[in-house]
Amino acid sequence: MFHRIGHFVVKRAWWVIIGWLVAAVAIIATAPALTAQTDESAFLPEHYESIQASKVQERAFPANFTPAAMVLFERTDGGKLDAGDQAAMDKVVKGLTDQHVKLVETILPVSDQSTSKDGRYALSMVGMEKNSAHKPEAADSAKELRDEAKKLAEGSNLKVQLGGQAAQNLDQKDSSELANMLIGVGTIVIILLTLGVIFRSPIIALLPVLSIFVFSMVANGLIADASKAFGLKADSSVSAILIIVLFGVGTDYFLFLMFRYRERLRAGDDRKTAVVNAVGRVGEAIASAAGAVIVAFSVLLLSSLGMFQALGPSLAIAVLVTALASVTLVPAILSLIPEKVLFWPSKAWQKDPANARFAALGRTVERRPLLVTLVSGALLVALSFAAFGYKGTFDLASGSMPKTKESMVVQDTLMTAFSAGAADPSHVYVESKNGAKLDPAALNGYVGELGKVPGVAQVVPQPHLNTDGTVADITVMLKDAPATNQAIDTIDGLRKVAHGSAPQGSEAKVGGITSVYKDINTAMARDYSLVFPVAALLIMLILALLLRSVVAPWYLMGAVGLGFGATVGATSLVFQKMQGEAGLMFMLPMFIYLFVVAIGTDYNILMIARLREEAAEGHSPRKAAGLAMRHGGPTVAAAGSILALTFATMLLAGNSLFSQIGFSVAFGIAVSAFVMAMFFTPALTALLGRAAWWPGHGSLPGHPEAAPAVTDTREPAGRH
């Protein structure tokens, strides 16, 4: 099949290239803009209690004031606020009100209730149109508020800062744009430098970057179309991850093809025949690798969380487009460029090198497969034990931008100057089941019970009733900051008491951002128990079809599982033990699954496919493993290095979320390439011998059921 694709592409190379260019322009011109979702609650389905509580709030208290932003005042000298400062604060509030900033409905004046106990800080709450705080336009409103507030405070003793959700959206947007730029530039520089060193050719270094630029437009346009058509909710990290996936995976597949193309040229093929044979030989590995990744990403549609439901299909589309381009667009370009031009100024492509390093490693695997299996496996197992120390954290705002951003400074100040839980209190909504009015006396006793829950700092004594008295809103302030694990644990006890002690004839729902985090935690646990096993089974099916074996997929997926555990363990050690962070971002294991399990499988597939190819040519299992290392090792090493380094560029973003993703995925890819694919998998396969290919081992030479060997005219003998 892939030989036929190769022949078609080579014969109609110009038409293939023009087709891709036309598709890129047409799709990007008609695609809608891809917008990010920042409201965590929007990622949860409606059957979770936090979402049900928000529905009660919207229905019973439509006019409730929920601040979308907060203006924080303090003196420039750090002293207590005085009467003159109060006049200056009133001037700022009035000036902002008179400005009529878009979306802003209310700006409350500073009062004694909004001043810290030590008198050094004061707050003015800003209310925006209902459900607008998470919209992209709210960031523009926050920028205007921030700039205007600072202007109005000029000449006074006040320092003015803007925090709250709208301000966080603004700072996240700025941080994401900077991160995307740094990641994009860093990724391209790494690809250019690495390919330049490997092939010593500027054209080869530029070729994947230029071709990826073309098909990335196709991928981004299709992702935007799919997001609009199916209402997928993407979070702010999607665009940065897409950059890395497109360039990282695209370069991987380019290397798979390029190394085999160069090998065919050295074997004596002319340029066009070499392209056809390269596509024919490595196309199945690219398709299988892409299929495994697409399946792993697509299974995220089973997730409870909207962020992963959007991310999975988006990345699946990106990988599908990348794979299609890798067996059509890239070969078409290669077939048009003369070899001497393509590889200029290097002449090393003309002769088959000894590959001394990889040949030596191959001989080690060939001679001592048991030792190699035990050493590489022990390393993976040892790191996997550290994964038991993993702890999740839910502070998405501070995790997705530097601590120095203004909204983060305001958030930290609120937690020290005011109550830690006061920054975003929880709410218990009590609703009458039969439409009768709630009993005030029963509510007073109920408030007392809620106040006894461990972890609760204060319950506002007077519940807020709706107009007909059938629903009560009870504000509960927790002792700990809303996004901490301690606060999330408190929600368990609060819900138990809220449900069990609700006044007769009523039912209670616990809402607020901490309740949302609690439900996200529950949803993640459910997703891990469903998404991981389904993805593993589907990837194993793809491996079984590629390798014609029901044995190899089991130990290949076992190796991938060890790689996952080792990556989580190493990341926990670095960030929790060495850097002293409270925990890792709660979605990190899912990102590790996405890239280490899914993309890391590519290298296993490439190596094991090459190993089977060598076995099919009549080599013994150990010899086949050694030859697979010699010929496939350079490809895996180069591809793994580039992909690991591209993910490592996320460390440049300067925030905790991207740093954790960048380190963990870079480490996981390195483990997948340099431990699993190059040592553990070939050595274990050599130990198992022909049993690894059961029941397809009947097609291998030397087996009693094997058909007589037929010389493949496309692969001249003696190439080893």
XYZ file of C-alpha atoms in Angstrom:
720
model
C 0.000 0.000 0.000
C 2.684 2.517 1.003
C 4.798 1.641 -2.028
C 1.784 2.570 -4.153
C 1.422 5.847 -2.231
C 5.117 6.509 -2.806
C 4.803 5.892 -6.545
C 1.767 8.195 -6.770
C 3.477 11.020 -4.845
C 6.692 10.830 -6.875
C 4.828 10.820 -10.206
C 2.643 13.791 -9.272
C 4.960 15.629 -6.908
C 4.074 19.158 -8.043
C 0.341 18.462 -7.872
C 0.726 17.111 -4.325
C 2.631 20.223 -3.197
C 0.140 22.593 -4.878
C -2.738 20.659 -3.302
C -1.316 21.147 0.180
C -0.704 24.867 -0.396
C -4.245 25.417 -1.715
C -5.723 23.442 1.197
C -3.704 25.474 3.703
C -4.853 28.813 2.297
C -8.498 27.745 1.897
C -8.855 26.171 5.341
C -7.127 28.943 7.272
C -9.118 31.608 5.404
C -12.466 30.062 6.327
C -11.700 28.781 9.832
C -13.064 30.635 12.898
C -10.735 31.989 15.583
C -9.666 29.478 18.225
C -10.501 30.932 21.662
C -9.432 29.611 25.059
C -11.781 28.811 27.950
C -10.674 30.008 31.413
C -13.711 29.116 33.536
C -12.818 25.893 35.352
C -16.469 25.118 36.084
C -17.222 25.085 32.352
C -15.058 21.973 32.044
C -17.358 19.884 34.276
C -20.582 18.115 33.229
C -23.825 19.180 34.904
C -24.321 16.149 37.167
C -21.565 17.314 39.541
C -22.733 19.062 42.711
C -20.695 22.235 42.180
C -22.400 22.777 38.821
C -25.840 22.016 40.259
C -25.147 24.566 43.021
C -24.257 27.214 40.442
C -27.568 26.522 38.665
C -29.430 27.092 41.949
C -27.535 30.352 42.438
C -28.342 31.571 38.917
C -32.031 30.722 39.328
C -32.614 31.933 42.879
C -30.152 34.840 43.112
C -29.788 36.243 39.594
C -28.775 39.647 40.942
C -26.117 38.336 43.349
C -23.009 40.438 43.270
C -19.965 38.313 42.440
C -16.864 40.467 41.982
C -15.151 39.929 38.639
C -12.208 42.106 39.682
C -10.847 43.737 42.839
C -8.987 47.023 43.177
C -6.420 46.670 45.980
C -5.233 49.852 47.715
C -2.207 50.245 49.979
C 0.109 53.101 50.934
C 3.398 53.389 49.074
C 5.234 53.583 52.419
C 3.475 50.479 53.797
C 1.755 52.417 56.586
C -1.887 52.421 57.701
C -4.469 54.060 55.459
C -5.718 57.424 56.785
C -8.503 59.916 56.002
C -6.497 61.459 53.153
C -6.036 58.028 51.629
C -9.782 57.403 51.939
C -10.445 60.544 49.897
C -7.938 59.387 47.273
C -9.580 55.947 47.140
C -13.010 57.540 46.704
C -11.579 59.598 43.840
C -10.270 56.447 42.111
C -13.596 54.610 42.518
C -15.595 57.590 41.211
C -13.194 58.082 38.308
C -13.449 54.421 37.299
C -17.243 54.555 37.563
C -17.403 57.669 35.390
C -15.164 55.963 32.822
C -18.005 53.527 31.950
C -15.618 50.686 31.147
C -17.137 48.055 28.863
C -18.829 45.131 30.732
C -18.418 46.879 34.118
C -21.734 47.380 35.939
C -20.774 48.217 39.537
C -17.709 49.464 41.416
C -18.275 49.431 45.167
C -16.707 52.138 47.366
C -14.174 51.196 50.038
C -15.784 50.583 53.450
C -14.722 49.378 56.894
C -15.838 45.859 55.923
C -13.480 45.881 52.930
C -10.456 47.115 54.905
C -7.963 44.677 56.434
C -7.800 44.326 60.218
C -4.379 45.969 60.354
C -5.687 48.943 58.349
C -2.964 48.672 55.683
C -5.066 47.335 52.814
C -8.471 48.151 51.334
C -10.557 46.673 48.532
C -13.026 47.997 46.004
C -15.101 45.248 44.366
C -15.851 45.461 40.634
C -18.954 43.784 39.255
C -19.286 42.939 35.560
C -22.135 41.758 33.403
C -23.403 38.298 34.348
C -21.120 35.413 33.245
C -18.713 37.815 31.557
C -15.680 37.488 33.854
C -14.326 34.517 31.885
C -14.930 36.000 28.441
C -11.944 37.211 26.372
C -13.425 40.738 26.337
C -13.197 40.855 30.152
C -9.402 40.907 29.840
C -9.658 44.093 27.746
C -11.914 45.644 30.380
C -9.451 44.654 33.099
C -6.592 46.315 31.222
C -8.561 49.561 30.965
C -9.489 49.393 34.663
C -5.888 48.734 35.683
C -4.414 51.528 33.563
C -7.074 54.077 34.519
C -6.858 53.267 38.246
C -3.115 53.895 38.261
C -3.592 57.231 36.462
C -6.274 58.321 38.922
C -3.983 57.501 41.879
C -1.113 59.620 40.569
C -0.096 62.348 43.026
C -1.443 60.459 46.048
C 0.257 58.168 48.558
C -1.581 55.158 47.155
C -0.331 52.094 45.319
C -3.174 50.596 43.248
C -3.272 47.052 41.832
C -5.999 45.069 40.073
C -6.709 41.430 40.891
C -9.596 38.981 40.623
C -10.754 36.725 37.790
C -10.825 39.303 34.983
C -7.333 40.542 35.910
C -6.061 36.958 36.053
C -7.464 36.375 32.566
C -5.558 39.438 31.345
C -2.295 38.306 32.945
C -2.782 34.738 31.711
C -3.331 36.043 28.194
C -0.143 38.111 28.306
C 1.789 35.237 29.846
C 0.459 32.750 27.258
C 1.378 35.016 24.344
C 4.922 35.356 25.681
C 5.119 31.625 26.371
C 3.888 30.760 22.869
C 6.488 33.055 21.331
C 9.334 31.647 23.436
C 8.230 28.057 22.853
C 7.758 28.604 19.114
C 11.137 30.292 18.628
C 12.895 27.819 20.913
C 11.370 24.837 19.113
C 12.395 26.081 15.668
C 15.941 26.906 16.828
C 16.333 23.428 18.356
C 15.084 21.718 15.194
C 17.383 23.771 12.952
C 20.463 23.221 15.119
C 19.886 19.505 15.727
C 19.108 18.632 12.112
C 22.031 20.786 11.011
C 24.373 18.794 13.253
C 22.946 15.404 12.196
C 22.863 15.942 8.426
C 25.303 18.886 8.092
C 22.955 20.427 5.558
C 21.110 23.764 5.871
C 18.433 22.635 3.385
C 17.563 19.517 5.393
C 17.496 21.605 8.569
C 15.020 24.063 6.996
C 12.890 21.523 5.131
C 10.789 20.211 8.059
C 10.267 23.721 9.439
C 8.937 25.002 6.107
C 6.772 21.956 5.425
C 5.411 21.925 8.994
C 4.525 25.603 8.601
C 2.322 24.654 5.640
C 0.465 21.730 7.157
C 0.221 23.373 10.591
C -2.105 25.934 8.983
C -4.266 23.064 7.765
C -4.260 21.455 11.217
C -5.067 24.686 13.100
C -7.882 25.526 10.691
C -9.434 22.062 11.033
C -9.108 22.216 14.828
C -10.896 25.581 14.905
C -13.655 24.182 12.659
C -14.061 21.111 14.883
C -14.088 23.216 18.076
C -16.865 25.412 16.698
C -18.880 22.538 15.219
C -18.833 20.374 18.347
C -18.656 23.090 21.018
C -15.311 21.914 22.378
C -13.882 23.980 25.239
C -10.128 24.542 25.020
C -8.031 25.925 27.862
C -5.197 28.452 27.563
C -2.455 25.795 27.278
C -3.779 24.268 24.020
C -2.062 26.672 21.603
C 1.398 26.171 23.157
C 0.979 22.391 23.179
C -0.181 22.414 19.546
C 2.998 24.235 18.512
C 5.144 21.550 20.121
C 3.076 18.620 18.847
C 3.091 19.865 15.259
C 6.796 20.655 15.195
C 7.914 17.816 17.467
C 5.889 15.008 15.896
C 6.344 16.462 12.414
C 10.124 16.405 12.864
C 9.935 12.864 14.274
C 8.164 11.561 11.176
C 10.486 13.584 8.936
C 13.451 11.843 10.574
C 11.816 8.411 10.222
C 11.523 9.061 6.480
C 14.826 10.912 6.013
C 17.032 8.291 7.622
C 15.447 5.542 5.492
C 15.692 7.709 2.349
C 19.421 8.249 2.962
C 19.852 4.531 3.617
C 18.230 3.693 0.258
C 20.463 6.185 -1.567
C 23.494 4.505 -0.026
C 22.134 1.128 -1.130
C 22.257 2.323 -4.768
C 18.698 3.553 -5.481
C 18.225 6.619 -7.649
C 16.507 9.602 -6.035
C 12.898 8.837 -6.972
C 13.213 5.112 -6.338
C 14.774 5.865 -2.959
C 11.798 8.071 -2.044
C 9.334 5.359 -3.115
C 11.179 2.681 -1.133
C 11.538 4.944 1.896
C 7.795 5.597 1.953
C 7.112 1.914 1.328
C 9.388 0.763 4.144
C 8.747 3.366 6.837
C 5.216 4.437 5.864
C 3.620 1.598 7.800
C 5.606 2.513 10.910
C 4.568 6.183 10.578
C 0.920 5.216 10.030
C 0.959 2.812 12.990
C 2.724 5.303 15.243
C 0.297 8.054 14.234
C -2.621 5.659 14.656
C -1.530 4.848 18.218
C -1.191 8.547 19.042
C -4.520 9.462 17.410
C -6.293 6.671 19.293
C -4.734 7.737 22.592
C -5.736 11.360 22.019
C -9.225 10.535 20.732
C -10.026 8.393 23.776
C -10.006 11.640 25.755
C -13.501 12.173 24.379
C -14.480 9.759 27.180
C -13.128 12.233 29.746
C -15.508 14.008 32.114
C -13.598 17.261 31.755
C -14.247 19.655 28.898
C -10.583 20.718 28.730
C -9.490 17.166 27.829
C -12.505 16.553 25.604
C -11.278 19.524 23.549
C -7.548 18.835 23.813
C -7.745 15.183 22.745
C -9.504 15.678 19.376
C -7.443 18.814 18.689
C -4.177 16.937 19.068
C -5.570 13.928 17.180
C -6.364 16.191 14.212
C -2.861 17.689 14.403
C -1.204 14.251 14.367
C -3.449 12.980 11.544
C -2.547 15.950 9.353
C 1.141 15.511 10.285
C 1.105 11.827 9.321
C -0.639 12.507 6.001
C 1.874 15.231 5.181
C 4.775 12.975 6.157
C 3.883 10.345 3.536
C 2.732 12.779 0.823
C 4.009 16.365 1.058
C 7.489 15.622 2.426
C 8.232 12.768 -0.048
C 6.990 14.967 -2.914
C 9.473 17.680 -1.923
C 12.315 15.161 -1.516
C 11.677 13.689 -4.961
C 12.164 17.110 -6.603
C 15.444 18.098 -4.921
C 18.646 16.553 -6.360
C 20.634 14.632 -3.758
C 23.745 16.793 -4.048
C 21.654 19.919 -3.484
C 19.645 18.429 -0.624
C 22.679 17.200 1.344
C 25.005 20.086 0.420
C 27.691 20.760 1.562
C 28.088 17.337 3.219
C 29.221 14.308 1.206
C 28.827 11.828 4.044
C 25.427 10.731 2.715
C 27.136 8.881 -0.161
C 28.770 6.207 1.996
C 27.426 3.891 4.638
C 29.148 4.751 7.936
C 30.173 2.125 10.416
C 27.678 3.547 12.945
C 30.286 2.507 15.483
C 28.420 3.674 18.569
C 25.101 2.136 17.664
C 26.739 -0.966 16.232
C 28.533 -1.414 19.574
C 25.284 -0.892 21.483
C 23.604 -3.343 19.140
C 26.281 -5.949 19.864
C 25.718 -5.424 23.602
C 21.984 -6.048 23.208
C 22.715 -9.033 20.967
C 25.197 -10.671 23.349
C 23.717 -9.783 26.759
C 19.955 -9.306 26.338
C 19.170 -10.530 29.864
C 21.558 -8.064 31.513
C 20.280 -5.173 29.349
C 16.665 -6.080 30.161
C 17.331 -6.256 33.904
C 19.327 -2.996 34.113
C 16.938 -0.900 31.978
C 13.876 -2.459 33.629
C 15.273 -1.855 37.139
C 15.811 1.830 36.336
C 12.193 2.199 35.216
C 10.846 0.308 38.244
C 12.956 2.328 40.711
C 11.707 5.660 39.365
C 8.134 4.339 39.236
C 8.157 3.813 43.014
C 8.667 7.568 43.438
C 5.309 8.109 41.702
C 3.563 7.091 44.941
C 4.683 10.454 46.343
C 2.670 12.382 43.742
C 0.305 15.048 45.082
C -2.008 17.169 42.946
C -2.659 20.887 43.284
C -5.472 22.931 41.775
C -4.201 26.498 41.803
C -4.499 26.952 38.039
C -4.167 30.727 38.120
C -0.815 30.868 39.901
C 0.332 27.759 38.066
C -0.219 29.248 34.633
C 1.655 32.538 35.120
C 4.652 33.889 37.046
C 4.138 34.858 40.695
C 5.251 38.396 39.821
C 2.154 39.107 37.711
C -0.025 41.793 39.301
C -3.108 39.599 39.769
C -0.950 36.990 41.552
C 0.523 39.645 43.854
C -3.026 40.762 44.707
C -4.110 37.150 45.340
C -1.187 36.526 47.691
C -1.864 39.805 49.510
C -5.541 38.920 50.001
C -4.617 35.609 51.599
C -2.291 37.270 54.110
C -4.050 40.559 54.772
C -7.557 39.103 54.867
C -8.759 35.519 55.481
C -7.132 32.853 53.284
C -10.544 31.531 52.332
C -12.139 34.952 52.038
C -10.627 35.495 48.603
C -13.223 33.097 47.158
C -15.650 31.737 49.813
C -17.770 28.618 49.435
C -21.567 28.737 49.416
C -24.180 26.329 50.729
C -27.504 26.671 48.915
C -30.505 25.292 50.812
C -33.664 24.866 48.710
C -37.155 23.910 49.821
C -38.378 20.701 48.155
C -42.093 21.518 48.234
C -42.056 25.273 47.552
C -42.729 26.194 51.200
C -40.763 28.981 52.834
C -37.682 27.967 54.777
C -37.869 28.181 58.592
C -35.479 30.941 59.859
C -35.029 29.177 63.199
C -34.052 25.921 61.510
C -31.602 27.818 59.298
C -29.937 29.401 62.342
C -29.310 25.975 63.858
C -28.104 24.716 60.495
C -25.576 27.567 60.240
C -24.237 26.540 63.633
C -23.709 22.954 62.446
C -21.847 24.131 59.340
C -19.544 26.266 61.516
C -18.429 23.135 63.431
C -17.006 21.424 60.330
C -13.209 21.019 60.637
C -11.495 23.392 58.222
C -14.278 26.009 58.289
C -13.087 29.397 59.555
C -16.374 31.291 59.639
C -19.987 31.035 58.477
C -21.843 34.288 57.819
C -24.534 34.155 60.538
C -27.365 35.639 58.498
C -28.315 33.522 55.447
C -29.327 35.415 52.303
C -32.865 34.408 51.254
C -34.316 34.755 47.765
C -37.433 36.863 47.181
C -39.966 34.118 48.020
C -37.955 32.662 50.895
C -37.581 29.179 49.381
C -33.803 29.246 48.818
C -31.050 30.336 51.220
C -27.468 31.235 50.353
C -25.102 30.605 53.267
C -21.559 31.960 52.827
C -18.829 29.743 54.280
C -15.227 30.900 54.592
C -12.631 28.146 54.824
C -9.437 28.303 56.865
C -7.282 27.486 53.843
C -6.866 29.114 50.439
C -9.552 27.935 47.985
C -7.218 25.959 45.680
C -5.266 24.090 48.374
C -5.655 20.378 49.017
C -6.607 21.174 52.619
C -9.543 23.305 51.441
C -10.611 20.624 48.954
C -10.541 18.029 51.745
C -12.714 20.348 53.860
C -15.399 20.234 51.151
C -15.900 16.521 51.880
C -16.833 17.237 55.489
C -18.823 20.345 54.568
C -20.921 18.424 52.044
C -21.561 15.597 54.508
C -22.869 17.976 57.166
C -24.691 20.185 54.638
C -26.583 17.192 53.226
C -27.181 15.368 56.500
C -28.214 18.365 58.615
C -30.333 20.223 56.040
C -33.636 21.499 57.528
C -36.554 19.110 57.072
C -38.185 19.380 53.648
C -35.099 20.916 52.021
C -31.955 19.825 50.216
C -28.517 21.423 50.156
C -25.871 21.916 47.456
C -22.320 23.103 48.173
C -20.905 25.456 45.556
C -17.982 27.790 44.988
C -14.599 27.379 43.334
C -13.282 24.945 45.961
C -16.306 22.736 45.357
C -15.505 22.889 41.631
C -11.945 21.733 42.352
C -13.291 18.882 44.471
C -15.460 17.710 41.592
C -12.588 18.070 39.113
C -10.554 15.833 41.427
C -13.350 13.242 41.393
C -13.703 13.505 37.615
C -9.949 13.014 37.125
C -9.996 9.828 39.212
C -12.872 8.542 37.083
C -11.031 9.473 33.881
C -7.854 7.677 34.922
C -9.804 4.468 35.541
C -11.549 4.674 32.149
C -9.361 6.549 29.672
C -6.071 4.783 30.399
C -7.337 1.170 30.040
C -9.387 1.910 26.887
C -6.456 3.693 25.247
C -4.082 0.858 26.195
C -6.353 -1.771 24.640
C -6.756 0.182 21.402
C -3.007 0.864 21.122
C -2.342 -2.831 21.732
C -4.731 -3.662 18.888
C -2.793 -1.362 16.544
C 0.476 -2.969 17.636
C -0.980 -6.445 17.104
C -1.998 -5.542 13.544
C 1.391 -3.986 12.772
C 3.471 -6.800 14.250
C 1.092 -9.699 13.454
C 1.551 -10.754 17.061
C -0.532 -11.035 20.229
C 2.527 -11.413 22.454
C 4.612 -8.320 21.635
C 1.821 -5.764 22.340
C 1.577 -6.948 25.955
C 5.176 -6.348 26.916
C 5.378 -3.206 24.793
C 2.460 -1.673 26.698
C 3.973 -2.932 29.961
C 7.146 -1.046 29.082
C 5.140 2.074 28.269
C 3.356 1.767 31.618
C 6.715 1.637 33.389
C 7.798 4.705 31.405
C 4.675 6.539 32.591
C 5.324 5.615 36.212
C 9.008 6.567 35.947
C 8.094 9.965 34.496
C 5.554 10.770 37.225
C 8.069 9.604 39.822
C 10.949 11.687 38.489
C 8.750 14.790 38.208
C 7.489 14.324 41.767
C 11.067 14.036 43.022
C 12.239 17.175 41.201
C 9.333 19.515 41.943
C 7.981 18.230 45.265
C 11.140 16.982 46.974
C 13.902 19.132 45.479
C 12.006 22.389 44.826
C 9.622 22.025 47.751
C 6.382 22.671 45.833
C 3.155 21.608 47.546
C 2.213 19.401 44.611
C 2.061 19.010 40.851
C -0.708 20.510 38.733
C -3.674 18.144 38.855
C -3.802 17.577 35.078
C -0.109 16.684 34.778
C -0.579 12.867 34.794
C -2.990 13.265 31.884
C -0.454 15.314 29.930
C 2.188 12.678 30.664
C -0.233 10.072 29.384
C -0.838 12.134 26.251
C 2.785 12.558 25.300
C 4.812 9.858 27.023
C 2.354 7.003 26.528
C 1.049 8.107 23.143
C 3.995 9.759 21.407
C 6.617 7.719 23.266
C 5.058 4.616 21.726
C 6.292 5.914 18.347
C 9.858 4.945 19.175
C 8.874 1.488 20.369
C 6.915 1.016 17.157
C 9.772 2.190 14.951
C 12.327 -0.037 16.704
C 10.152 -3.133 16.972
C 9.018 -2.781 13.342
C 12.660 -2.617 12.255
C 13.471 -5.582 14.472
C 10.708 -7.649 12.866
C 11.900 -6.578 9.435
C 15.392 -7.870 10.242
C 13.957 -11.122 11.612
C 11.849 -11.529 8.471
C 15.043 -11.361 6.418
C 16.332 -14.488 8.140
C 18.369 -13.187 11.067
C 18.234 -14.870 14.468
C 16.257 -13.018 17.197
C 19.435 -11.725 18.874
C 21.068 -10.732 15.606
C 17.864 -8.977 14.525
C 17.893 -6.980 17.783
C 21.505 -5.947 17.230
C 20.836 -4.875 13.622
C 17.686 -3.008 14.640
C 19.757 -1.052 17.143
C 22.466 -0.339 14.545
C 20.083 0.903 11.860
C 17.133 2.172 13.930
C 19.102 3.532 16.875
C 20.299 6.727 15.151
C 16.738 7.543 14.077
C 15.305 6.980 17.567
C 18.146 8.923 19.213
C 17.772 11.891 16.865
C 13.962 11.956 17.008
C 13.868 11.494 20.778
C 16.453 14.218 21.341
C 14.601 16.747 19.207
C 11.178 15.990 20.687
C 12.508 16.047 24.266
C 14.292 19.349 23.650
C 11.205 20.900 22.019
C 9.117 20.078 25.082
C 11.917 21.376 27.288
C 11.375 24.799 25.691
C 8.260 25.038 27.887
C 10.652 25.690 30.758
C 11.225 29.095 29.133
C 7.615 30.110 29.806
C 8.390 31.055 33.406
C 5.318 29.520 35.067
C 4.812 26.411 37.163
C 2.332 24.646 34.858
C 4.488 24.857 31.724
C 7.656 24.097 33.703
C 6.134 20.895 35.065
C 4.739 19.865 31.675
C 8.011 20.718 29.928
C 10.223 18.806 32.365
C 7.972 15.760 32.727
C 7.308 15.253 29.027
C 10.942 15.925 28.040
C 12.070 13.396 30.655
C 9.410 10.891 29.609
C 10.293 11.175 25.917
C 13.983 10.697 26.768
C 13.121 7.580 28.796
C 10.916 6.279 25.963
C 13.648 6.771 23.364
C 16.885 6.022 25.223
C 15.765 3.407 27.768
C 12.667 1.663 26.425
C 13.033 1.754 22.632
C 16.817 1.403 22.435
C 17.433 -1.119 25.222
C 14.491 -2.599 27.126
C 12.260 -3.464 24.148
C 14.929 -4.921 21.792
C 16.617 -6.866 24.610
C 13.353 -8.356 25.876
C 12.327 -9.233 22.308
C 15.688 -10.954 21.768
C 15.143 -12.966 24.951
C 11.676 -14.081 23.877
C 12.946 -15.051 20.440
C 10.406 -16.141 17.842
C 7.735 -16.447 20.539
C 7.516 -12.634 20.503
C 5.922 -12.813 17.054
C 3.341 -15.502 17.831
C 1.109 -16.298 15.960
C 2.662 -14.328 13.084
C 6.040 -16.051 13.513
C 4.944 -18.543 10.880
C 5.805 -15.928 8.258
C 9.394 -15.576 9.488
C 12.164 -17.443 7.624
C 13.347 -20.626 9.300
C 9.929 -21.434 10.785
C 8.396 -24.743 9.649
C 5.278 -22.932 8.419
C 7.173 -20.206 6.598
C 6.862 -19.831 2.879
C 10.058 -19.943 0.783
C 11.966 -16.674 1.027
C 11.517 -14.283 -1.863
C 14.189 -11.729 -2.641
C 12.875 -8.182 -2.321
C 14.169 -6.362 -5.352
C 13.473 -3.049 -3.648
C 15.896 -3.845 -0.817
C 19.210 -5.121 -2.267
C 20.859 -7.892 -0.293
C 24.050 -7.219 1.611
C 23.041 -3.756 2.756
C 24.071 -4.620 6.299
